[in-house]
Short mmCIF file of C-alpha atoms in Angstrom, two decimals:
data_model
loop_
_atom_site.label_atom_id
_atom_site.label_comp_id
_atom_site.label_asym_id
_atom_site.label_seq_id
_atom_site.Cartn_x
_atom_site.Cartn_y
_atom_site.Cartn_z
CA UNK J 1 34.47 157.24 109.67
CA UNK J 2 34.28 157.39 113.45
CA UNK J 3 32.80 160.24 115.48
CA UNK J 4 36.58 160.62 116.40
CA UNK J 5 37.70 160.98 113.28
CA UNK J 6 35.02 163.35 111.89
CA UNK J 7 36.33 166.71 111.84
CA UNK J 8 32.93 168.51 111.72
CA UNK J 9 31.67 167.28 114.69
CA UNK J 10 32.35 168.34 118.59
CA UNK J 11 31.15 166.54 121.36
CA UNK J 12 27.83 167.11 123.07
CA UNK J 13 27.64 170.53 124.66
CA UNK J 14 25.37 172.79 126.15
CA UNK J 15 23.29 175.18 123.79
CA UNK J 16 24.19 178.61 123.60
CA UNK J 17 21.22 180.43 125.64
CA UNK J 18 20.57 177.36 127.93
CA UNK J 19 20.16 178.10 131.26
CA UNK J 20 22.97 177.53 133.82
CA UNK J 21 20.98 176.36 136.79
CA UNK J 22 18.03 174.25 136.42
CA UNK J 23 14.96 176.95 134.83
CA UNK J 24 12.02 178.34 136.35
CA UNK J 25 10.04 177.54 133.54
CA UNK J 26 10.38 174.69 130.78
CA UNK J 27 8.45 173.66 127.71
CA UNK J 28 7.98 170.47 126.91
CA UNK J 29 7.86 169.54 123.27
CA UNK J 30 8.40 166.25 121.01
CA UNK J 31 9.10 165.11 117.68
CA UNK J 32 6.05 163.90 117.10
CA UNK J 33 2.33 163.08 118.78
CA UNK J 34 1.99 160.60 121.50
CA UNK J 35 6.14 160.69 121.57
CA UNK J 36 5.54 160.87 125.29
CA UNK J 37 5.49 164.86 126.49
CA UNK J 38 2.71 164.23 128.92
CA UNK J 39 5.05 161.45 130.62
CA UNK J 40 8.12 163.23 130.66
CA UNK J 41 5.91 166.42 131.90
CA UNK J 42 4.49 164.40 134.74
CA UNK J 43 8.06 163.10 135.91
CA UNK J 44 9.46 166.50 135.80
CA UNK J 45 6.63 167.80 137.52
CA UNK J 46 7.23 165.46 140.79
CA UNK J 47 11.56 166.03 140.21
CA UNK J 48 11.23 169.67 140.36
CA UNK J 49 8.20 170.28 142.48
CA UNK J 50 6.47 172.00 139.33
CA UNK J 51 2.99 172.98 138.42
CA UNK J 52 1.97 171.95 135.05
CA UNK J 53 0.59 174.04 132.17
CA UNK J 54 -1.11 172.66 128.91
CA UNK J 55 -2.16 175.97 127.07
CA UNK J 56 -3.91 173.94 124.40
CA UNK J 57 -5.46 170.75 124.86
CA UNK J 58 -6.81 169.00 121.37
CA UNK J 59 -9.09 166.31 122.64
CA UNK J 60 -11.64 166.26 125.52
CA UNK J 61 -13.65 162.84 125.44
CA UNK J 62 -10.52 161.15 126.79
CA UNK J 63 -8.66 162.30 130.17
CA UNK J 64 -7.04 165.49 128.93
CA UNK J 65 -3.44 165.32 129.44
CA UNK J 66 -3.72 167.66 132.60
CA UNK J 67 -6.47 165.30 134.19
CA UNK J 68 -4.06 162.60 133.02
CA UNK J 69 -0.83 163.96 134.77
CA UNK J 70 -2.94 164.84 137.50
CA UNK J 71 -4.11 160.92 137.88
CA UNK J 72 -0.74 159.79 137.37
CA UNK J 73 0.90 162.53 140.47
CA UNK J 74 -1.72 162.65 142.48
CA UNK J 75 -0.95 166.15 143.18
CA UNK J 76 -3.84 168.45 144.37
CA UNK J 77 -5.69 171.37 141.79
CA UNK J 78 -3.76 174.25 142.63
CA UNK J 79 -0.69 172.61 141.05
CA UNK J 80 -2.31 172.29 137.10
CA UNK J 81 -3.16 176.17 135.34
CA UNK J 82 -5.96 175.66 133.25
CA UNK J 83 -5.48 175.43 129.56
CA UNK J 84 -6.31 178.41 127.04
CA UNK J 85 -8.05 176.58 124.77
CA UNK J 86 -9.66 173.32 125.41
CA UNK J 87 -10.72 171.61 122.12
CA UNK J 88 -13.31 168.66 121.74
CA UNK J 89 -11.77 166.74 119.03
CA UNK J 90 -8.32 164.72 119.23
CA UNK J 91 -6.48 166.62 116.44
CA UNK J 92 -4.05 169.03 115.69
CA UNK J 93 -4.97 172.68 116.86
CA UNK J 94 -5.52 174.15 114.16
CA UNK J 95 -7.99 171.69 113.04
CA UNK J 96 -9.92 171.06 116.13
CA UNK J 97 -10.20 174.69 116.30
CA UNK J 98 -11.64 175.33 112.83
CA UNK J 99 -14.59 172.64 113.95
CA UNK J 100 -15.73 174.49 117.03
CA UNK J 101 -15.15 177.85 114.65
CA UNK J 102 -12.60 179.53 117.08
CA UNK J 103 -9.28 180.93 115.62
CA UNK J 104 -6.16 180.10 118.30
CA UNK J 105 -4.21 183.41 119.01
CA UNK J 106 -0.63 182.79 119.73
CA UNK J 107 -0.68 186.44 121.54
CA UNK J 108 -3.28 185.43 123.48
CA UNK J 109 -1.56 182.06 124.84
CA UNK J 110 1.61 184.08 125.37
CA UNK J 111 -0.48 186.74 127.43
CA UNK J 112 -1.46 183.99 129.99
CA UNK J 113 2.04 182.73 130.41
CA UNK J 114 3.33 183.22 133.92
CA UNK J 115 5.82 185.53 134.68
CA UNK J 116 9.54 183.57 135.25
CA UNK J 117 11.12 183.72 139.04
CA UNK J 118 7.63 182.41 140.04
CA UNK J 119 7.36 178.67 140.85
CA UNK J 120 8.96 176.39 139.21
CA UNK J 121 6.73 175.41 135.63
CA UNK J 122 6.71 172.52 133.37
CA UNK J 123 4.64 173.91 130.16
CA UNK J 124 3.77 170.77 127.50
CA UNK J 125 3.08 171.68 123.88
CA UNK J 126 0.60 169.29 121.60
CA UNK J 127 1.98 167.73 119.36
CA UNK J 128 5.28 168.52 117.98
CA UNK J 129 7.36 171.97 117.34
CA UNK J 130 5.92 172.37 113.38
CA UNK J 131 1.73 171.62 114.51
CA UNK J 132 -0.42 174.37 112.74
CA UNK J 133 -2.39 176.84 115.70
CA UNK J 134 -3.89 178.82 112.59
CA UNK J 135 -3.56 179.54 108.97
CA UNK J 136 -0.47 181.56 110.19
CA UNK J 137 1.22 180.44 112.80
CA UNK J 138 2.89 177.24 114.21
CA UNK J 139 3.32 176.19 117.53
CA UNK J 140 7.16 176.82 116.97
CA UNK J 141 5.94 180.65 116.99
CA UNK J 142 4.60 180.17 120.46
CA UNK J 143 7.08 178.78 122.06
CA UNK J 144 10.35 181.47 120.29
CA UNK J 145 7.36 184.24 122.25
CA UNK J 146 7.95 182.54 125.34
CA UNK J 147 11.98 181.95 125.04
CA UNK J 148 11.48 179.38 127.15
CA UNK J 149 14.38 176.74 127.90
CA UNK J 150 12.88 173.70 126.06
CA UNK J 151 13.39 169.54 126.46
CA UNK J 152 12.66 167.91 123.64
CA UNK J 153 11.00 164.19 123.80
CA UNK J 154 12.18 162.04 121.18
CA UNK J 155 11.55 158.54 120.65
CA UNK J 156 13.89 155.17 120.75
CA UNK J 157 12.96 153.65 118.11
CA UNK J 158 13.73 153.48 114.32
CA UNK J 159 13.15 156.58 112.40
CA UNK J 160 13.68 158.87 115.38
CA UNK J 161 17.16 160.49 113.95
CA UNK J 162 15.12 162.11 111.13
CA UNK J 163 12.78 163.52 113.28
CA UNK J 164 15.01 164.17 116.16
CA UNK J 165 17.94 166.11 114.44
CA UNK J 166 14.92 167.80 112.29
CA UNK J 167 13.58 169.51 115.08
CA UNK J 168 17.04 170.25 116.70
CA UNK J 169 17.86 172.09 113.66
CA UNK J 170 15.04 173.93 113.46
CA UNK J 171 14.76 174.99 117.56
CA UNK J 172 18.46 176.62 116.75
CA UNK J 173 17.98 177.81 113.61
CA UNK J 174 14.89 179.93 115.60
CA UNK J 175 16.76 180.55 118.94
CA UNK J 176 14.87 178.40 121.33
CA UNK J 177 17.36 177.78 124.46
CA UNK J 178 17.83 173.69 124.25
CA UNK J 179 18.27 171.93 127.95
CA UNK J 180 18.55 168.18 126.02
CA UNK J 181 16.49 165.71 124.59
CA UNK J 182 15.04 162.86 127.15
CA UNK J 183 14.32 159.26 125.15
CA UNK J 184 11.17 157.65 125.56
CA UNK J 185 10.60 153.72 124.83
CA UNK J 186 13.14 151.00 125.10
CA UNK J 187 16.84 151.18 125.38
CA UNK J 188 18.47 151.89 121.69
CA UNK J 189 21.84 152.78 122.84
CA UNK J 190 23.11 153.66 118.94
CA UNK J 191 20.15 155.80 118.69
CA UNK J 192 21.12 157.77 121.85
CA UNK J 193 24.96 157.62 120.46
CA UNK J 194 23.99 159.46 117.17
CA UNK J 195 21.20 161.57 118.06
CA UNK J 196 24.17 163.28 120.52
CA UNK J 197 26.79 163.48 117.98
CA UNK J 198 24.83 164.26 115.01
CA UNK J 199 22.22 166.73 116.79
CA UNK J 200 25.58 168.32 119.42
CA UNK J 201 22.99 168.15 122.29
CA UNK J 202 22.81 166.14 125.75
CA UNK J 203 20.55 163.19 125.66
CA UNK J 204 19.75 163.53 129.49
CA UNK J 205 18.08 160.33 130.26
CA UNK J 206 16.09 157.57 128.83
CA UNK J 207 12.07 157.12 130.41
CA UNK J 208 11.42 153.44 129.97
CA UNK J 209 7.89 151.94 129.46
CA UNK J 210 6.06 152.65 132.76
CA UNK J 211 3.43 149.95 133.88
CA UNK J 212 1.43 151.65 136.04
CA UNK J 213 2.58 154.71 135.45
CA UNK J 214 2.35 156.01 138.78
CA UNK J 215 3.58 158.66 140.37
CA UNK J 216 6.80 155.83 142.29
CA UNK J 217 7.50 155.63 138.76
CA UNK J 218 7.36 158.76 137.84
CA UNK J 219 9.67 159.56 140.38
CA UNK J 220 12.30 156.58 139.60
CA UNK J 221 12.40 157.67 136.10
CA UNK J 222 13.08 161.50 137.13
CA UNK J 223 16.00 160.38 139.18
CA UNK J 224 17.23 158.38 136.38
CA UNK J 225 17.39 161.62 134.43
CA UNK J 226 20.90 163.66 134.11
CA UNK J 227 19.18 166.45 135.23
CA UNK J 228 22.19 167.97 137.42
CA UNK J 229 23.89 168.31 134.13
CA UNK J 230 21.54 171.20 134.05
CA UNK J 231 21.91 172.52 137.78
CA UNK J 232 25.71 172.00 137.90
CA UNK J 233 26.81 173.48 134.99
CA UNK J 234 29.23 176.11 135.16
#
């Protein structure tokens, strides 16, 4: 059966509660770890003139992802708010919190949030929408608090439907505002195809492999982005 010929299906549309000019504030989030948030957060960063918010970093012995986006933009200090909680060990929250004995409050992170008509914000999550911050709550939890407009970063590659249409179900089925999924690897174009008509969402772009990734890159790939499918829509 064709997408044509599928009667349960409409073409990609805009989610109901998505902005209708391009947000003051977006989170970030993916289908998975390493899916590429802190890329996609670094391009949006430079499109929109942005400053960049990681409320909880999982992993310090590395470049943090804000030191990392800040490398990558070369954008001065006053553009990155410092992270709530800053974790030593690369693992989920919840986990990396539990070794330094500190208990993540979701009210707490949602407390620090700026205020929206501010400057424009690009917010990245860690890991993806489901990660544990405590016994009780998930980062989903966090990010329904905010009701934030939310991009979600999905990979190319094989297995990313499952995961992709997963986590659009879920973000709906809890009211989070979707602006569209950006892909992040190599061109699949059947991927992109079905993850719009199965998942009823924009796919607003494609960030290939960037090597450097620098912030000329960074730039390319934000202009390569559909994003005035976001500001132009009526």
């Amino acid at each position: 059966m064709t997408e044509r010929e599928n009667p349960r299906r409409s073409p990609p549309s805009r989610d109901v509660g998505a902005p209708r000019s391009s947000p003051s504030r977006i989170f970030v989030t993916g289908t998975d770890t390493g899916v590429g948030k802190t890329v996609v957060s670094a391009a949006l960063m430079l499109g929109l003139e942005a400053l960049y918010w990681k409320p909880v970093q999982a992993g310090t012995k590395e470049p943090t992802d804000t030191e990392q986006v800040r490398s990558w933009t070369g954008l001065p200090s006053h553009r990155f708010l410092p992270e709530v909680y800053r974790l030593r060990e690369p693992t989920s929250p919840h986990a990396a919190a539990e070794l330094e004995g500190v208990e993540i409050d979701p009210a707490r992170i949602l407390r620090s949030a700026p205020p929206a008509g501010g400057a424009p914000i690009v917010i990245e999550g860690a890991g993806g929408l489901m990660v544990p911050l405590n016994a009780q709550s998930l980062l989903i939890d966090v990010v329904v608090g905010m009701a934030v407009p939310t991009v979600l970063v999905a990979r190319t590659t094989l297995g990313t439907l499952n995961h992709t249409l997963l986590s659009l179900s879920e973000m709906r089925r809890r009211e989070i505002p979707i602006l569209g999924v950006i892909l992040n690897g190599d061109a699949h174009e059947s991927n992109r195809r079905a993850i719009e008509h199965y998942g009823n969402t924009q796919v607003l772009g494609r960030i290939p492999r960037l090597d450097p990734i620098d912030r000329q890159g960074l730039l390319r790939a934000f202009g390569a982005l559909d994003w005035e499918e976001i500001e132009g829509s009526p």
